[in-house]
C-alpha cells in the first residue's frame, strides 16, 4: 500500500528538558508571547520557560486568558496582544485548550482572515511555536490542528494546516504531578481514543498503526493507576508518551465519528472533551466490530481484552454517566452525520448507526 507519513515537530523529552534545552527557545525569536490558561502554567512550566527566556535575553508577554474549549474571541484577543507586543514567536503552556488557542493566535498574528477564522485558507505565514503540554491527552503539541468553538454552527471546528505544527514540543511529565484525577482520566481517554480512532481511519498505515499500538500499550498499561488515582513518576511519563504517540497518529490519520459525536456533548453540555470520547468509544467500537470485524479484533487485541471487558473497564473509569433525552440524541446523531470525519472512518456509519452508539452510551442503555 502506498502511504506518506509527515511529522515536522522536533520532540524534546525528559525531566527539566525546558531548562536543559533553553537555547532552543532563542531560535524562535526575540519577543515571546506565552499563551496559557488561568492556572495550567503554574505547575513549574511557566517558571522553567521564564528561566529559559531570561538566559537567552528574550523578552516575553504572558496571555493567560485561554478558557477551556477556546473561543474565537480569545483567539482574537491573543492575536491583538501579539501585535501590540510585536511578538516574534509563541510558546504555549497548558492542556489542549491553550495549545490549540496558541496555534490560531500564531496564525492570526500574521494573517488577517477577513472571511473569518473557519473559512480562512491558512498559508505558511505563521509565528513559530513551541508547545509545552501540561496534560497527557490531546497530543496537540504534535498535530497541525486547532479545535475552536464554533458558535455559528453550534459545534467545535478544527482548523488545520501544515504551518500549524509547532517547531518544538517539550515533554516533561513533572508538570502533570498535580494534575487532578478527573483531568488525568479524561485526558488519558482522549489519547486512547486518538490511538483507536487512528487505527480505524481510512488513512491508517504501517507507521500510524505501529505508533497506535505502542500508544495503546502505554496508556492502557496504566489502567490500574487511572482507576486508583495513584501515579508514580513513571506512570505520568507513560501517559504523556502514550498521548504524544497518539497525537502523532491523528496528525496523519485524523479522527473518527467518536470525536464528531463528542463535540455535541461538549458544546451543549460542557462535557470535558476526553470524557465525551470515553463515553462513546466502547459502543462505537462494538458497531465497528459488526462492520469491519478483522480490524476491530486487531484493536481489541492491542487492548488485550474483548469488547465487553473493554466497555466495563472504561465505564469503571467514567463513573456515573450523563443521560440525555432521545430527542437530543437524535439531534446529536444528525449533527455528527454531517461531520467530515464520517468519511475518514473505514467503517461507514449512517445516521442510524450513530444513533445506536449514542443510545447505547447515553440513552436507554441499549446493549450492543
Ligand atoms: P484543557 O481544556 O486544556 O484543560 C482542562 C483543565 O485542566 C483546565 O482547567 C486546566 O487549567 C487544567 N490543567 C491543565 N494542566 C494542568 C496541570 N498540569 N495541573 C492542574 N490543572 C491543569 O484540557 P485538555 O483535555 O488538555 O484539552 C482539551 C482541548 O483540546 C479541547 O478543546 C479539545 O477539542 C482539544 N483537542 C485538540 C486536539 C488537537 O489535535 N489539537 C486533539 C484533541 C483535543 P487552565 O484553566 O488553567 O488551563
Ligand atoms: Fe481529542
Coordinates of C-alpha atoms and ligand atoms in Angstrom, one line a residue:
X1 CA 0.0 0.0 0.0
X2 CA 1.3 3.5 -0.9
X3 CA 1.4 6.0 2.0
X4 CA 3.1 9.0 3.4
X5 CA 3.9 10.0 7.0
X6 CA 4.8 13.6 8.0
X7 CA 6.0 14.8 11.4
X8 CA 8.0 18.0 11.4
X9 CA 7.9 18.7 15.2
X10 CA 11.2 18.3 17.0
X11 CA 10.3 16.5 20.2
X12 CA 12.5 17.2 23.2
X13 CA 11.6 14.9 26.2
X14 CA 12.9 14.4 29.7
X15 CA 12.9 15.8 33.2
X16 CA 13.9 19.5 33.1
X17 CA 14.0 19.5 29.3
X18 CA 12.9 23.1 29.1
X19 CA 15.7 24.4 31.2
X20 CA 18.3 21.9 29.8
X21 CA 17.5 23.0 26.3
X22 CA 16.8 26.7 27.0
X23 CA 18.9 27.7 23.9
X24 CA 16.3 26.2 21.6
X25 CA 13.8 28.9 22.5
X26 CA 16.3 31.6 21.4
X27 CA 16.0 30.4 17.8
X28 CA 12.3 31.2 17.8
X29 CA 12.7 34.9 18.1
X30 CA 13.3 37.9 20.4
X31 CA 9.9 38.6 21.9
X32 CA 7.9 35.6 23.1
X33 CA 4.1 35.6 23.6
X34 CA 3.3 32.9 26.2
X35 CA -0.2 31.6 25.7
X36 CA -1.7 29.7 28.7
X37 CA -4.8 29.2 30.8
X38 CA -5.7 30.6 34.3
X39 CA -3.7 28.0 36.3
X40 CA -2.3 25.5 33.9
X41 CA 1.2 27.0 33.7
X42 CA 1.5 27.3 37.4
X43 CA 3.0 23.8 37.9
X44 CA 6.6 24.8 37.3
X45 CA 6.2 25.1 33.5
X46 CA 6.0 28.9 33.3
X47 CA 8.8 29.2 35.7
X48 CA 11.1 26.9 33.6
X49 CA 10.1 28.8 30.4
X50 CA 10.9 32.2 32.0
X51 CA 14.3 30.8 33.2
X52 CA 15.0 29.9 29.5
X53 CA 13.8 33.3 28.2
X54 CA 16.0 35.1 30.8
X55 CA 19.0 33.0 30.0
X56 CA 18.6 33.9 26.3
X57 CA 17.9 37.6 27.0
X58 CA 14.4 37.2 25.4
X59 CA 11.5 39.5 26.2
X60 CA 8.1 37.9 26.9
X61 CA 4.5 38.8 27.4
X62 CA 2.0 36.4 29.1
X63 CA -1.5 36.0 27.8
X64 CA -3.2 33.7 30.4
X65 CA -6.9 34.1 29.5
X66 CA -7.5 31.0 27.4
X67 CA -10.7 29.3 28.6
X68 CA -11.4 25.5 28.3
X69 CA -12.6 24.9 24.8
X70 CA -11.1 28.1 23.3
X71 CA -13.3 30.6 21.6
X72 CA -12.8 32.8 18.5
X73 CA -12.9 35.9 20.9
X74 CA -10.0 34.5 22.9
X75 CA -8.0 33.9 19.7
X76 CA -8.7 37.4 18.5
X77 CA -7.7 38.9 21.9
X78 CA -4.5 36.8 21.8
X79 CA -3.7 38.0 18.3
X80 CA -4.2 41.6 19.3
X81 CA -1.8 41.2 22.2
X82 CA 0.7 39.5 19.9
X83 CA 0.5 42.5 17.6
X84 CA 0.8 45.1 20.5
X85 CA 3.9 43.4 21.9
X86 CA 5.4 42.7 18.5
X87 CA 5.7 39.0 19.3
X88 CA 8.1 37.1 17.1
X89 CA 7.0 33.7 18.3
X90 CA 4.6 31.9 20.6
X91 CA 5.2 29.5 23.5
X92 CA 2.1 27.5 24.5
X93 CA 1.8 26.1 28.0
X94 CA -1.1 24.0 29.2
X95 CA -3.6 21.4 28.0
X96 CA -5.2 21.2 24.6
X97 CA -7.1 24.4 25.1
X98 CA -4.1 26.8 25.4
X99 CA -2.1 24.7 22.9
X100 CA -4.8 25.0 20.3
X101 CA -5.5 28.6 21.0
X102 CA -1.8 29.3 20.6
X103 CA -1.8 27.9 17.1
X104 CA -4.8 30.0 16.0
X105 CA -3.2 33.1 17.6
X106 CA 0.2 32.4 15.9
X107 CA -1.7 32.2 12.6
X108 CA -3.9 35.3 13.2
X109 CA -0.9 37.4 14.3
X110 CA 0.3 37.0 10.7
X111 CA -2.8 36.5 8.6
X112 CA -5.9 38.9 8.5
X113 CA -8.5 36.2 7.8
X114 CA -11.3 38.7 6.8
X115 CA -13.5 35.8 5.8
X116 CA -13.5 34.5 9.4
X117 CA -11.3 32.0 11.2
X118 CA -13.1 28.9 10.0
X119 CA -13.4 29.9 6.3
X120 CA -9.8 31.2 6.1
X121 CA -7.3 29.3 3.9
X122 CA -4.3 29.2 6.2
X123 CA -0.9 30.0 4.5
X124 CA 2.6 29.2 5.5
X125 CA 3.0 32.6 7.3
X126 CA 2.5 31.7 11.0
X127 CA 4.6 32.7 14.0
X128 CA 7.0 29.9 15.0
X129 CA 5.7 28.0 18.1
X130 CA 7.0 25.8 20.9
X131 CA 4.4 23.7 22.9
X132 CA 4.7 22.5 26.5
X133 CA 1.8 20.2 27.4
X134 CA 0.7 20.1 31.0
X135 CA -2.0 17.4 30.4
X136 CA -1.4 14.0 28.8
X137 CA -4.2 13.7 26.3
X138 CA -4.7 15.8 23.2
X139 CA -1.3 15.4 21.6
X140 CA -1.8 19.0 20.2
X141 CA 1.9 19.6 20.6
X142 CA 2.5 17.2 17.6
X143 CA -0.6 17.9 15.5
X144 CA -1.5 20.5 12.8
X145 CA -4.9 21.1 14.3
X146 CA -6.5 23.8 16.5
X147 CA -10.0 23.0 17.7
X148 CA -12.0 26.1 18.3
X149 CA -15.6 26.6 19.5
X150 CA -17.8 27.5 16.5
X151 CA -20.9 29.3 17.8
X152 CA -22.4 29.8 14.4
X153 CA -22.6 26.0 13.8
X154 CA -23.0 25.1 17.5
X155 CA -20.1 22.8 17.5
X156 CA -16.3 22.7 17.7
X157 CA -14.4 23.1 14.4
X158 CA -10.9 22.1 13.6
X159 CA -8.7 24.5 11.7
X160 CA -5.8 22.7 10.1
X161 CA -2.7 23.4 8.0
X162 CA 0.9 22.1 8.0
X163 CA 2.0 25.5 9.2
X164 CA 0.1 24.9 12.5
X165 CA 2.6 22.3 13.5
X166 CA 4.8 23.7 16.4
X167 CA 8.5 23.8 15.8
X168 CA 9.2 22.2 19.2
X169 CA 7.3 20.0 21.7
X170 CA 8.9 19.9 25.2
X171 CA 7.7 16.9 27.1
X172 CA 8.2 16.9 30.9
X173 CA 5.9 14.7 32.9
X174 CA 6.8 16.6 36.2
X175 CA 4.2 19.3 35.1
X176 CA 1.5 16.6 35.5
X177 CA 2.5 15.6 39.0
X178 CA -0.5 17.5 40.5
X179 CA -2.9 17.1 37.6
X180 CA -6.4 16.5 39.2
X181 CA -7.7 12.9 38.9
X182 CA -10.7 13.8 36.7
X183 CA -8.5 15.7 34.2
X184 CA -5.9 12.8 34.2
X185 CA -8.6 10.2 33.4
X186 CA -10.4 12.4 30.8
X187 CA -7.2 13.2 29.0
X188 CA -6.0 9.6 29.1
X189 CA -9.3 8.6 27.5
X190 CA -8.9 11.3 24.8
X191 CA -5.4 9.9 24.0
X192 CA -6.7 6.3 23.9
X193 CA -9.5 7.4 21.6
X194 CA -7.0 9.0 19.3
X195 CA -4.9 5.8 19.0
X196 CA -8.0 3.7 18.4
X197 CA -9.7 6.1 16.0
X198 CA -6.4 6.4 14.1
X199 CA -6.4 2.6 13.6
X200 CA -10.0 2.9 12.3
X201 CA -9.1 5.7 9.8
X202 CA -9.0 5.2 6.1
X203 CA -5.6 6.8 6.2
X204 CA -4.2 4.3 8.7
X205 CA -0.8 2.9 7.6
X206 CA 2.1 0.9 8.7
X207 CA 3.6 3.8 10.7
X208 CA 0.4 5.1 12.3
X209 CA -0.5 1.5 13.3
X210 CA 2.8 1.0 15.0
X211 CA 2.5 4.3 16.8
X212 CA -1.1 3.5 17.8
X213 CA -0.3 0.0 19.2
X214 CA 2.6 1.4 21.3
X215 CA 0.4 4.2 22.5
X216 CA -2.4 1.8 23.5
X217 CA 0.1 -0.3 25.3
X218 CA 1.5 2.6 27.3
X219 CA -1.9 4.2 28.1
X220 CA -3.9 1.0 28.8
X221 CA -0.9 -0.3 30.7
X222 CA -1.7 2.4 33.3
X223 CA -5.3 1.3 33.7
X224 CA -4.8 0.4 37.4
X225 CA -3.2 3.7 38.2
X226 CA -6.0 5.5 36.4
X227 CA -8.6 3.6 38.4
X228 CA -6.9 4.1 41.7
X229 CA -5.8 7.6 41.1
X230 CA -2.3 6.8 42.1
X231 CA 0.6 7.8 39.8
X232 CA 4.3 7.1 40.1
X233 CA 6.6 9.4 38.1
X234 CA 6.9 6.5 35.6
X235 CA 3.1 6.3 35.2
X236 CA 3.0 10.0 34.4
X237 CA 5.7 9.5 31.8
X238 CA 3.8 6.6 30.3
X239 CA 0.6 8.6 30.0
X240 CA 2.5 11.5 28.5
X241 CA 4.4 9.4 26.0
X242 CA 1.2 7.4 25.1
X243 CA -0.6 10.7 24.4
X244 CA 2.2 12.1 22.2
X245 CA 2.3 8.9 20.2
X246 CA -1.5 9.1 19.7
X247 CA -1.1 12.7 18.6
X248 CA 1.5 11.5 16.0
X249 CA -1.2 9.1 14.8
X250 CA -4.0 11.6 14.4
X251 CA -1.7 14.2 12.9
X252 CA -1.7 11.9 9.9
X253 CA -4.9 9.9 10.1
X254 CA -7.4 12.4 11.6
X255 CA -10.1 11.3 14.0
X256 CA -13.4 9.4 13.6
X257 CA -17.2 10.0 14.3
X258 CA -16.4 9.4 18.0
X259 CA -14.9 13.0 18.0
X260 CA -17.7 14.1 15.7
X261 CA -20.4 13.0 18.2
X262 CA -18.4 14.1 21.2
X263 CA -18.3 17.7 20.1
X264 CA -22.1 18.0 20.7
X265 CA -21.7 16.7 24.3
X266 CA -19.1 19.3 24.9
X267 CA -20.8 22.2 23.1
X268 CA -24.3 21.7 24.5
X269 CA -23.4 20.2 28.0
X270 CA -19.9 21.2 28.7
X271 CA -18.8 17.5 29.0
X272 CA -14.9 17.6 29.0
X273 CA -13.6 16.6 25.6
X274 CA -11.8 13.4 26.7
X275 CA -14.7 12.2 28.8
X276 CA -17.1 12.7 25.8
X277 CA -14.8 10.4 23.7
X278 CA -14.6 7.9 26.6
X279 CA -18.4 7.7 26.9
X280 CA -18.8 6.9 23.2
X281 CA -15.7 4.9 22.2
X282 CA -16.7 1.4 23.5
X283 CA -20.1 1.4 21.8
X284 CA -18.6 2.8 18.7
X285 CA -16.0 0.1 18.6
X286 CA -18.7 -2.6 19.0
X287 CA -20.6 -1.3 15.9
X288 CA -17.2 -1.3 14.1
X289 CA -16.9 -4.9 15.0
X290 CA -20.1 -5.6 13.1
X291 CA -18.9 -3.8 10.0
X292 CA -15.1 -4.4 9.9
X293 CA -14.6 -7.4 12.2
X294 CA -11.0 -8.1 11.4
X295 CA -9.9 -4.5 12.1
X296 CA -11.9 -4.3 15.3
X297 CA -10.3 -7.6 16.5
X298 CA -6.9 -6.1 15.9
X299 CA -7.8 -3.2 18.2
X300 CA -9.2 -5.5 20.9
X301 CA -6.1 -7.5 20.6
X302 CA -3.9 -4.3 21.1
X303 CA -6.1 -3.5 24.1
X304 CA -5.6 -7.1 25.4
X305 CA -9.3 -7.7 26.1
X306 CA -12.6 -8.5 24.5
X307 CA -15.3 -5.9 23.7
X308 CA -17.4 -6.4 26.9
X309 CA -14.4 -6.2 29.2
X310 CA -13.2 -3.0 27.4
X311 CA -16.7 -1.5 27.9
X312 CA -16.8 -2.4 31.6
X313 CA -13.3 -1.1 32.2
X314 CA -14.0 2.2 30.6
X315 CA -17.3 2.5 32.5
X316 CA -15.4 2.0 35.8
X317 CA -13.2 5.0 34.9
X318 CA -16.1 7.2 33.9
X319 CA -18.4 6.8 37.0
X320 CA -21.9 7.9 36.7
X321 CA -23.0 8.6 33.2
X322 CA -24.9 11.6 31.9
X323 CA -28.3 10.8 30.4
X324 CA -30.0 12.6 27.6
X325 CA -33.4 12.5 26.1
X326 CA -33.9 10.5 22.9
X327 CA -34.8 13.6 21.0
X328 CA -31.5 15.2 21.9
X329 CA -29.6 12.1 20.9
X330 CA -31.3 12.1 17.5
X331 CA -30.2 15.7 17.1
X332 CA -26.6 14.8 18.0
X333 CA -26.6 11.9 15.5
X334 CA -27.9 14.2 12.8
X335 CA -25.1 16.7 13.5
X336 CA -22.4 14.0 13.6
X337 CA -23.6 12.5 10.3
X338 CA -22.7 15.9 8.7
X339 CA -19.2 16.0 10.2
X340 CA -16.3 15.4 7.7
X341 CA -14.8 12.7 9.9
X342 CA -17.6 10.3 8.9
X343 CA -15.7 9.8 5.6
X344 CA -12.5 9.3 7.4
X345 CA -13.6 6.1 9.1
X346 CA -13.0 2.7 7.4
X347 CA -16.4 1.6 8.7
X348 CA -19.3 3.6 7.2
X349 CA -21.6 5.0 9.8
X350 CA -25.1 6.0 8.8
X351 CA -27.1 8.4 11.0
X352 CA -28.9 5.4 12.4
X353 CA -25.7 3.7 13.3
X354 CA -24.6 6.9 15.1
X355 CA -27.9 7.0 17.0
X356 CA -27.4 3.4 18.1
X357 CA -24.0 4.3 19.5
X358 CA -25.4 7.4 21.2
X359 CA -28.4 5.5 22.7
X360 CA -26.2 2.6 24.0
X361 CA -23.8 5.2 25.5
X362 CA -26.1 7.8 26.9
X363 CA -29.7 6.9 26.4
X364 CA -31.8 3.8 27.1
X365 CA -28.8 1.6 27.7
X366 CA -29.4 -0.5 24.5
X367 CA -27.0 -3.4 24.7
X368 CA -24.9 -3.7 21.5
Ligands
LIG1 P1 -7.9 21.7 28.8 O1 -9.2 22.3 28.5 O2 -6.7 22.3 28.2 O3 -7.6 21.8 30.4 C1 -8.6 21.2 31.3 C2 -8.4 21.7 32.7 O4 -7.2 21.2 33.3 C3 -8.3 23.3 32.8 O5 -9.0 23.7 33.9 C4 -6.7 23.5 33.0 O6 -6.5 24.7 33.7 C5 -6.4 22.3 33.8 N1 -5.0 21.9 33.8 C6 -4.2 21.8 32.7 N2 -3.0 21.4 33.1 C7 -2.9 21.3 34.4 C8 -2.0 20.9 35.4 N3 -0.8 20.5 35.0 N4 -2.3 20.9 36.7 C9 -3.5 21.3 37.1 N5 -4.5 21.6 36.2 C10 -4.2 21.6 34.9 O7 -8.0 20.1 28.6 P2 -7.4 19.1 27.6 O8 -8.2 17.9 27.7 O9 -5.9 19.0 27.7 O10 -7.7 19.8 26.2 C11 -9.0 19.8 25.6 C12 -9.0 20.6 24.4 O11 -8.1 20.1 23.4 C13 -10.4 20.6 23.7 O12 -10.7 21.9 23.3 C14 -10.2 19.7 22.5 O13 -11.1 19.9 21.5 C15 -8.7 19.9 22.1 N6 -8.1 18.9 21.4 C16 -7.2 19.2 20.5 C17 -6.5 18.2 19.7 C18 -5.5 18.6 18.6 O14 -5.0 17.8 17.9 N7 -5.3 19.9 18.5 C19 -6.8 16.9 19.9 C20 -7.7 16.5 20.9 C21 -8.3 17.5 21.7 P3 -6.5 26.1 33.0 O15 -7.9 26.6 33.0 O16 -5.5 26.9 33.8 O17 -6.0 26.0 31.6
LIG2 FE1 -9.3 14.5 21.1

